[in-house]
PDB file of C-alpha atoms and ligand atoms in Angstrom:
ATOM      1  CA  MET A 200      85.999 113.224  88.542  1.00 86.00           C
ATOM      2  CA  VAL A 201      88.636 110.836  87.282  1.00 96.00           C
ATOM      3  CA  ASN A 202      87.552 108.000  84.955  1.00 98.00           C
ATOM      4  CA  LEU A 203      88.394 104.581  86.370  1.00 98.00           C
ATOM      5  CA  ALA A 204      89.107 101.419  84.357  1.00 98.00           C
ATOM      6  CA  VAL A 205      89.048  97.996  86.006  1.00 98.00           C
ATOM      7  CA  LEU A 206      91.040  95.074  84.582  1.00 98.00           C
ATOM      8  CA  ALA A 207      90.190  91.486  85.504  1.00 97.00           C
ATOM      9  CA  SER A 208      90.776  87.916  84.355  1.00 95.00           C
ATOM     10  CA  GLY A 209      88.563  85.904  86.682  1.00 92.00           C
ATOM     11  CA  THR A 210      85.355  85.786  88.682  1.00 95.00           C
ATOM     12  CA  GLY A 211      85.298  89.546  89.143  1.00 96.00           C
ATOM     13  CA  SER A 212      84.153  89.568  92.762  1.00 97.00           C
ATOM     14  CA  LEU A 213      86.441  92.525  93.511  1.00 98.00           C
ATOM     15  CA  PHE A 214      85.066  94.339  90.475  1.00 98.00           C
ATOM     16  CA  ALA A 215      81.517  93.668  91.759  1.00 97.00           C
ATOM     17  CA  ALA A 216      82.515  95.143  95.151  1.00 98.00           C
ATOM     18  CA  MET A 217      83.813  98.251  93.361  1.00 98.00           C
ATOM     19  CA  LEU A 218      80.539  98.579  91.463  1.00 97.00           C
ATOM     20  CA  GLU A 219      78.609  98.392  94.753  1.00 97.00           C
ATOM     21  CA  GLN A 220      80.671 101.302  96.068  1.00 96.00           C
ATOM     22  CA  LYS A 221      79.604 103.401  93.082  1.00 94.00           C
ATOM     23  CA  LEU A 222      83.158 104.126  91.963  1.00 97.00           C
ATOM     24  CA  PRO A 223      83.374 106.082  88.672  1.00 97.00           C
ATOM     25  CA  ILE A 224      84.105 102.973  86.575  1.00 98.00           C
ATOM     26  CA  ARG A 225      83.977 103.832  82.866  1.00 97.00           C
ATOM     27  CA  LEU A 226      85.580 100.719  81.373  1.00 98.00           C
ATOM     28  CA  MET A 227      86.120  97.046  82.173  1.00 98.00           C
ATOM     29  CA  VAL A 228      88.770  95.107  80.254  1.00 98.00           C
ATOM     30  CA  THR A 229      89.666  91.417  80.480  1.00 97.00           C
ATOM     31  CA  ASP A 230      92.412  89.404  78.797  1.00 97.00           C
ATOM     32  CA  ARG A 231      90.260  86.265  78.469  1.00 96.00           C
ATOM     33  CA  PRO A 232      86.556  85.362  78.477  1.00 96.00           C
ATOM     34  CA  CYS A 233      85.517  85.407  82.157  1.00 96.00           C
ATOM     35  CA  ARG A 234      82.698  86.197  84.570  1.00 96.00           C
ATOM     36  CA  ALA A 235      83.928  89.791  85.073  1.00 96.00           C
ATOM     37  CA  LEU A 236      82.786  90.604  81.509  1.00 96.00           C
ATOM     38  CA  GLU A 237      79.283  89.331  82.224  1.00 96.00           C
ATOM     39  CA  ILE A 238      79.103  91.456  85.391  1.00 97.00           C
ATOM     40  CA  ALA A 239      80.037  94.541  83.359  1.00 97.00           C
ATOM     41  CA  ASP A 240      77.455  93.625  80.745  1.00 97.00           C
ATOM     42  CA  GLU A 241      74.736  93.208  83.386  1.00 97.00           C
ATOM     43  CA  ALA A 242      75.721  96.598  84.867  1.00 96.00           C
ATOM     44  CA  GLY A 243      75.537  98.241  81.429  1.00 96.00           C
ATOM     45  CA  LEU A 244      79.188  99.290  81.567  1.00 97.00           C
ATOM     46  CA  PRO A 245      81.462  99.529  78.517  1.00 97.00           C
ATOM     47  CA  HIS A 246      83.510  96.309  78.475  1.00 97.00           C
ATOM     48  CA  VAL A 247      86.180  94.982  76.163  1.00 98.00           C
ATOM     49  CA  LEU A 248      87.711  91.564  75.783  1.00 98.00           C
ATOM     50  CA  LEU A 249      91.297  92.164  74.698  1.00 97.00           C
ATOM     51  CA  PRO A 250      92.401  88.558  74.270  1.00 96.00           C
ATOM     52  CA  ARG A 251      96.033  87.544  74.548  1.00 94.00           C
ATOM     53  CA  ARG A 252      98.006  84.528  73.496  1.00 90.00           C
ATOM     54  CA  PHE A 253      99.375  82.289  76.214  1.00 89.00           C
ATOM     55  CA  GLY A 254     102.872  80.868  75.947  1.00 88.00           C
ATOM     56  CA  LYS A 255     105.257  81.361  73.038  1.00 90.00           C
ATOM     57  CA  GLY A 256     104.479  84.053  70.511  1.00 91.00           C
ATOM     58  CA  PHE A 257     102.776  86.462  72.919  1.00 95.00           C
ATOM     59  CA  ASP A 258     103.770  89.972  71.868  1.00 96.00           C
ATOM     60  CA  ARG A 259     103.603  91.675  75.267  1.00 96.00           C
ATOM     61  CA  ASP A 260     104.595  95.072  73.917  1.00 97.00           C
ATOM     62  CA  ALA A 261     101.943  95.041  71.175  1.00 97.00           C
ATOM     63  CA  TYR A 262      99.376  94.017  73.788  1.00 98.00           C
ATOM     64  CA  THR A 263     100.483  96.884  76.027  1.00 98.00           C
ATOM     65  CA  ARG A 264     100.131  99.298  73.103  1.00 98.00           C
ATOM     66  CA  GLU A 265      96.579  98.129  72.435  1.00 98.00           C
ATOM     67  CA  MET A 266      95.633  98.507  76.098  1.00 98.00           C
ATOM     68  CA  LEU A 267      97.157 101.974  76.198  1.00 98.00           C
ATOM     69  CA  ALA A 268      95.097 102.970  73.150  1.00 98.00           C
ATOM     70  CA  LEU A 269      91.933 101.727  74.869  1.00 98.00           C
ATOM     71  CA  PHE A 270      92.687 103.733  78.015  1.00 98.00           C
ATOM     72  CA  ARG A 271      93.256 106.853  75.936  1.00 97.00           C
ATOM     73  CA  GLU A 272      90.130 106.328  73.863  1.00 97.00           C
ATOM     74  CA  HIS A 273      88.044 106.168  77.068  1.00 97.00           C
ATOM     75  CA  HIS A 274      89.899 109.056  78.787  1.00 98.00           C
ATOM     76  CA  ILE A 275      90.953 106.821  81.658  1.00 98.00           C
ATOM     77  CA  GLY A 276      92.792 108.567  84.506  1.00 98.00           C
ATOM     78  CA  LEU A 277      93.154 105.697  86.988  1.00 98.00           C
ATOM     79  CA  VAL A 278      93.294 101.918  86.530  1.00 98.00           C
ATOM     80  CA  ALA A 279      92.528  99.200  89.075  1.00 98.00           C
ATOM     81  CA  MET A 280      93.795  95.706  88.338  1.00 98.00           C
ATOM     82  CA  ALA A 281      91.547  93.249  90.138  1.00 97.00           C
ATOM     83  CA  GLY A 282      92.778  89.753  89.434  1.00 95.00           C
ATOM     84  CA  PHE A 283      94.211  90.746  86.038  1.00 96.00           C
ATOM     85  CA  MET A 284      96.893  88.269  84.977  1.00 94.00           C
ATOM     86  CA  THR A 285      98.934  90.118  82.329  1.00 96.00           C
ATOM     87  CA  VAL A 286     102.027  92.223  83.015  1.00 96.00           C
ATOM     88  CA  PHE A 287     102.598  95.290  80.787  1.00 98.00           C
ATOM     89  CA  THR A 288     105.862  96.472  79.237  1.00 98.00           C
ATOM     90  CA  PRO A 289     107.568  99.747  80.334  1.00 98.00           C
ATOM     91  CA  ARG A 290     105.721 101.878  77.708  1.00 98.00           C
ATOM     92  CA  MET A 291     102.640 101.658  79.962  1.00 98.00           C
ATOM     93  CA  PHE A 292     104.536 103.260  82.837  1.00 98.00           C
ATOM     94  CA  ALA A 293     106.176 106.139  80.984  1.00 97.00           C
ATOM     95  CA  GLU A 294     105.782 109.612  82.469  1.00 94.00           C
ATOM     96  CA  ASP A 295     103.295 110.613  79.745  1.00 94.00           C
ATOM     97  CA  ALA A 296     101.354 107.331  80.061  1.00 97.00           C
ATOM     98  CA  TYR A 297     100.170 105.560  83.247  1.00 98.00           C
ATOM     99  CA  ARG A 298     103.093 105.898  85.635  1.00 97.00           C
ATOM    100  CA  LEU A 299     101.694 105.674  89.205  1.00 97.00           C
ATOM    101  CA  LYS A 300      98.171 105.506  87.792  1.00 98.00           C
ATOM    102  CA  ILE A 301      97.649 101.741  87.858  1.00 98.00           C
ATOM    103  CA  LEU A 302      96.969  99.862  91.086  1.00 98.00           C
ATOM    104  CA  ASN A 303      97.027  96.148  91.730  1.00 98.00           C
ATOM    105  CA  THR A 304      95.974  93.939  94.598  1.00 98.00           C
ATOM    106  CA  HIS A 305      97.853  90.752  95.388  1.00 98.00           C
ATOM    107  CA  PRO A 306      96.766  87.971  97.770  1.00 98.00           C
ATOM    108  CA  SER A 307      99.890  87.877  99.973  1.00 98.00           C
ATOM    109  CA  LEU A 308     101.921  90.210 102.136  1.00 98.00           C
ATOM    110  CA  LEU A 309     104.447  91.375  99.538  1.00 98.00           C
ATOM    111  CA  PRO A 310     107.345  91.024  99.009  1.00 98.00           C
ATOM    112  CA  SER A 311     106.560  87.446 100.098  1.00 98.00           C
ATOM    113  CA  PHE A 312     104.932  85.078  97.612  1.00 98.00           C
ATOM    114  CA  LYS A 313     104.845  86.996  94.352  1.00 98.00           C
ATOM    115  CA  GLY A 314     103.236  85.445  91.297  1.00 97.00           C
ATOM    116  CA  ASP A 315     100.204  83.436  90.281  1.00 95.00           C
ATOM    117  CA  HIS A 316     100.212  80.903  93.145  1.00 97.00           C
ATOM    118  CA  ALA A 317     100.627  83.244  96.098  1.00 98.00           C
ATOM    119  CA  VAL A 318      97.991  81.639  98.325  1.00 98.00           C
ATOM    120  CA  LYS A 319      99.191  78.090  97.696  1.00 98.00           C
ATOM    121  CA  ASP A 320     102.836  79.107  98.159  1.00 98.00           C
ATOM    122  CA  ALA A 321     102.033  80.721 101.531  1.00 98.00           C
ATOM    123  CA  ILE A 322     100.268  77.563 102.747  1.00 98.00           C
ATOM    124  CA  VAL A 323     103.047  75.273 101.506  1.00 98.00           C
ATOM    125  CA  TYR A 324     105.672  77.464 103.184  1.00 98.00           C
ATOM    126  CA  GLY A 325     103.710  77.224 106.418  1.00 98.00           C
ATOM    127  CA  VAL A 326     103.294  80.912 107.278  1.00 98.00           C
ATOM    128  CA  LYS A 327     100.824  81.617 110.084  1.00 98.00           C
ATOM    129  CA  THR A 328      99.825  85.023 108.758  1.00 98.00           C
ATOM    130  CA  SER A 329      99.249  86.079 105.169  1.00 98.00           C
ATOM    131  CA  GLY A 330      97.006  88.782 103.717  1.00 98.00           C
ATOM    132  CA  CYS A 331      96.767  91.169 100.811  1.00 98.00           C
ATOM    133  CA  THR A 332      98.796  94.029  99.406  1.00 98.00           C
ATOM    134  CA  ILE A 333      97.610  96.931  97.292  1.00 98.00           C
ATOM    135  CA  HIS A 334     100.453  98.505  95.371  1.00 98.00           C
ATOM    136  CA  TRP A 335     101.275 100.675  92.375  1.00 98.00           C
ATOM    137  CA  THR A 336     101.844  98.553  89.298  1.00 98.00           C
ATOM    138  CA  THR A 337     105.121  98.559  87.388  1.00 97.00           C
ATOM    139  CA  GLU A 338     106.592  96.417  84.615  1.00 97.00           C
ATOM    140  CA  GLU A 339     107.985  94.109  87.292  1.00 97.00           C
ATOM    141  CA  LEU A 340     105.605  91.449  88.614  1.00 96.00           C
ATOM    142  CA  ASP A 341     104.089  92.302  92.037  1.00 96.00           C
ATOM    143  CA  ALA A 342     106.915  94.705  92.855  1.00 96.00           C
ATOM    144  CA  GLY A 343     105.658  98.321  92.760  1.00 96.00           C
ATOM    145  CA  PRO A 344     105.484 100.680  95.762  1.00 98.00           C
ATOM    146  CA  ILE A 345     103.142  99.394  98.473  1.00 98.00           C
ATOM    147  CA  ILE A 346     100.115 101.531  99.391  1.00 98.00           C
ATOM    148  CA  ALA A 347      98.203  99.317 101.832  1.00 98.00           C
ATOM    149  CA  GLN A 348      98.382  95.887 103.422  1.00 98.00           C
ATOM    150  CA  GLU A 349      96.126  93.918 105.696  1.00 98.00           C
ATOM    151  CA  SER A 350      96.921  90.630 107.358  1.00 98.00           C
ATOM    152  CA  VAL A 351      94.788  87.491 107.496  1.00 98.00           C
ATOM    153  CA  LYS A 352      95.476  84.558 109.857  1.00 98.00           C
ATOM    154  CA  VAL A 353      96.230  81.220 108.228  1.00 98.00           C
ATOM    155  CA  LEU A 354      94.279  78.459 110.001  1.00 98.00           C
ATOM    156  CA  PRO A 355      95.623  74.898 110.337  1.00 97.00           C
ATOM    157  CA  SER A 356      92.516  73.668 108.496  1.00 97.00           C
ATOM    158  CA  ASP A 357      92.923  76.107 105.574  1.00 98.00           C
ATOM    159  CA  THR A 358      92.842  75.005 101.955  1.00 98.00           C
ATOM    160  CA  VAL A 359      93.956  77.305  99.130  1.00 98.00           C
ATOM    161  CA  GLU A 360      90.287  78.053  98.461  1.00 98.00           C
ATOM    162  CA  SER A 361      89.288  78.848 102.064  1.00 98.00           C
ATOM    163  CA  LEU A 362      92.292  81.087 102.717  1.00 98.00           C
ATOM    164  CA  HIS A 363      91.933  82.871  99.376  1.00 98.00           C
ATOM    165  CA  GLU A 364      88.262  83.540 100.073  1.00 98.00           C
ATOM    166  CA  ARG A 365      89.062  85.105 103.477  1.00 98.00           C
ATOM    167  CA  ILE A 366      91.762  87.231 101.834  1.00 98.00           C
ATOM    168  CA  LYS A 367      89.294  88.311  99.139  1.00 98.00           C
ATOM    169  CA  GLU A 368      86.771  89.306 101.825  1.00 98.00           C
ATOM    170  CA  VAL A 369      89.398  91.766 103.065  1.00 98.00           C
ATOM    171  CA  GLU A 370      90.289  92.912  99.533  1.00 98.00           C
ATOM    172  CA  ARG A 371      86.618  93.595  98.750  1.00 98.00           C
ATOM    173  CA  GLN A 372      86.563  96.117 101.618  1.00 98.00           C
ATOM    174  CA  LEU A 373      90.052  97.567 101.445  1.00 98.00           C
ATOM    175  CA  TYR A 374      90.457  98.065  97.674  1.00 98.00           C
ATOM    176  CA  PRO A 375      87.228  99.997  96.901  1.00 98.00           C
ATOM    177  CA  ALA A 376      87.750 102.153 100.022  1.00 98.00           C
ATOM    178  CA  LEU A 377      91.291 102.984  98.981  1.00 98.00           C
ATOM    179  CA  LEU A 378      90.210 103.796  95.423  1.00 98.00           C
ATOM    180  CA  LYS A 379      87.502 106.063  96.781  1.00 97.00           C
ATOM    181  CA  THR A 380      90.065 107.953  98.843  1.00 96.00           C
ATOM    182  CA  LEU A 381      92.466 108.257  95.917  1.00 96.00           C
ATOM    183  CA  ILE A 382      89.771 109.489  93.544  1.00 95.00           C
TER     184      ILE A 382
HETATM  185  C1  LIG B 455      92.255  88.589  94.240  1.00 60.90           C
HETATM  186  O1  LIG B 455      92.591  87.782  95.356  1.00 60.90           O
HETATM  187  C2  LIG B 455      93.461  89.339  93.746  1.00 60.90           C
HETATM  188  O2  LIG B 455      94.353  89.682  94.769  1.00 60.90           O
HETATM  189  C3  LIG B 455      94.088  88.327  92.843  1.00 60.90           C
HETATM  190  O3  LIG B 455      92.994  87.754  92.164  1.00 60.90           O
HETATM  191  C4  LIG B 455      91.860  87.769  93.027  1.00 60.90           C
HETATM  192  C5  LIG B 455      90.694  88.341  92.252  1.00 60.90           C
HETATM  193  O4  LIG B 455      89.485  87.789  92.677  1.00 60.90           O
HETATM  194  N1  LIG B 455      95.094  88.938  91.995  1.00 60.90           N
HETATM  195  P1  LIG B 455      88.112  87.974  91.874  1.00 60.90           P
HETATM  196  O5  LIG B 455      88.319  87.406  90.482  1.00 60.90           O
HETATM  197  O6  LIG B 455      87.797  89.442  91.840  1.00 60.90           O
HETATM  198  O7  LIG B 455      87.100  87.198  92.677  1.00 60.90           O
END
């Protein structure tokens, strides 16, 4: 059985959905203090806060190296990013590292609305349908090969919060199921 690591930066509701599905999660890593760490703690799972600097002076390649070392130390074979907000440098995706071994989920139908404000950008643009995309992660933001997508209707009354929550309801089903199949 492959060892799975989950990376998060936020509330960790996708991580909690993965735990419910009894996926072989062996490590949880966050890049900032957040609820996902507490969930891992409550579940008795190994968890690491690998903090990063924000803005100028962030050494992305050194951060990538540290993350890579953690994965190797825990014999991680597959990684699921679930609301993780840091992009890695190419060393992470080398053939002898984690090329096509890291998945990400993004709250839009890629290639539309990449980046941190995908849900807001979709509402501002006025699309009638958005959704989520699960894709392989690369060094380019929200750009790796797409594995699965599911659409979600945008309602005239939607706020960023209401639409994002309906998208996350879909992600909480789709992502753990896909991981289960892959594993
Ligand atoms: C998800 O919508 C994911 O697509 C995005 O961040 C959200 C994570 O939600 N990248 P949560 O922190 O697991 O509740």
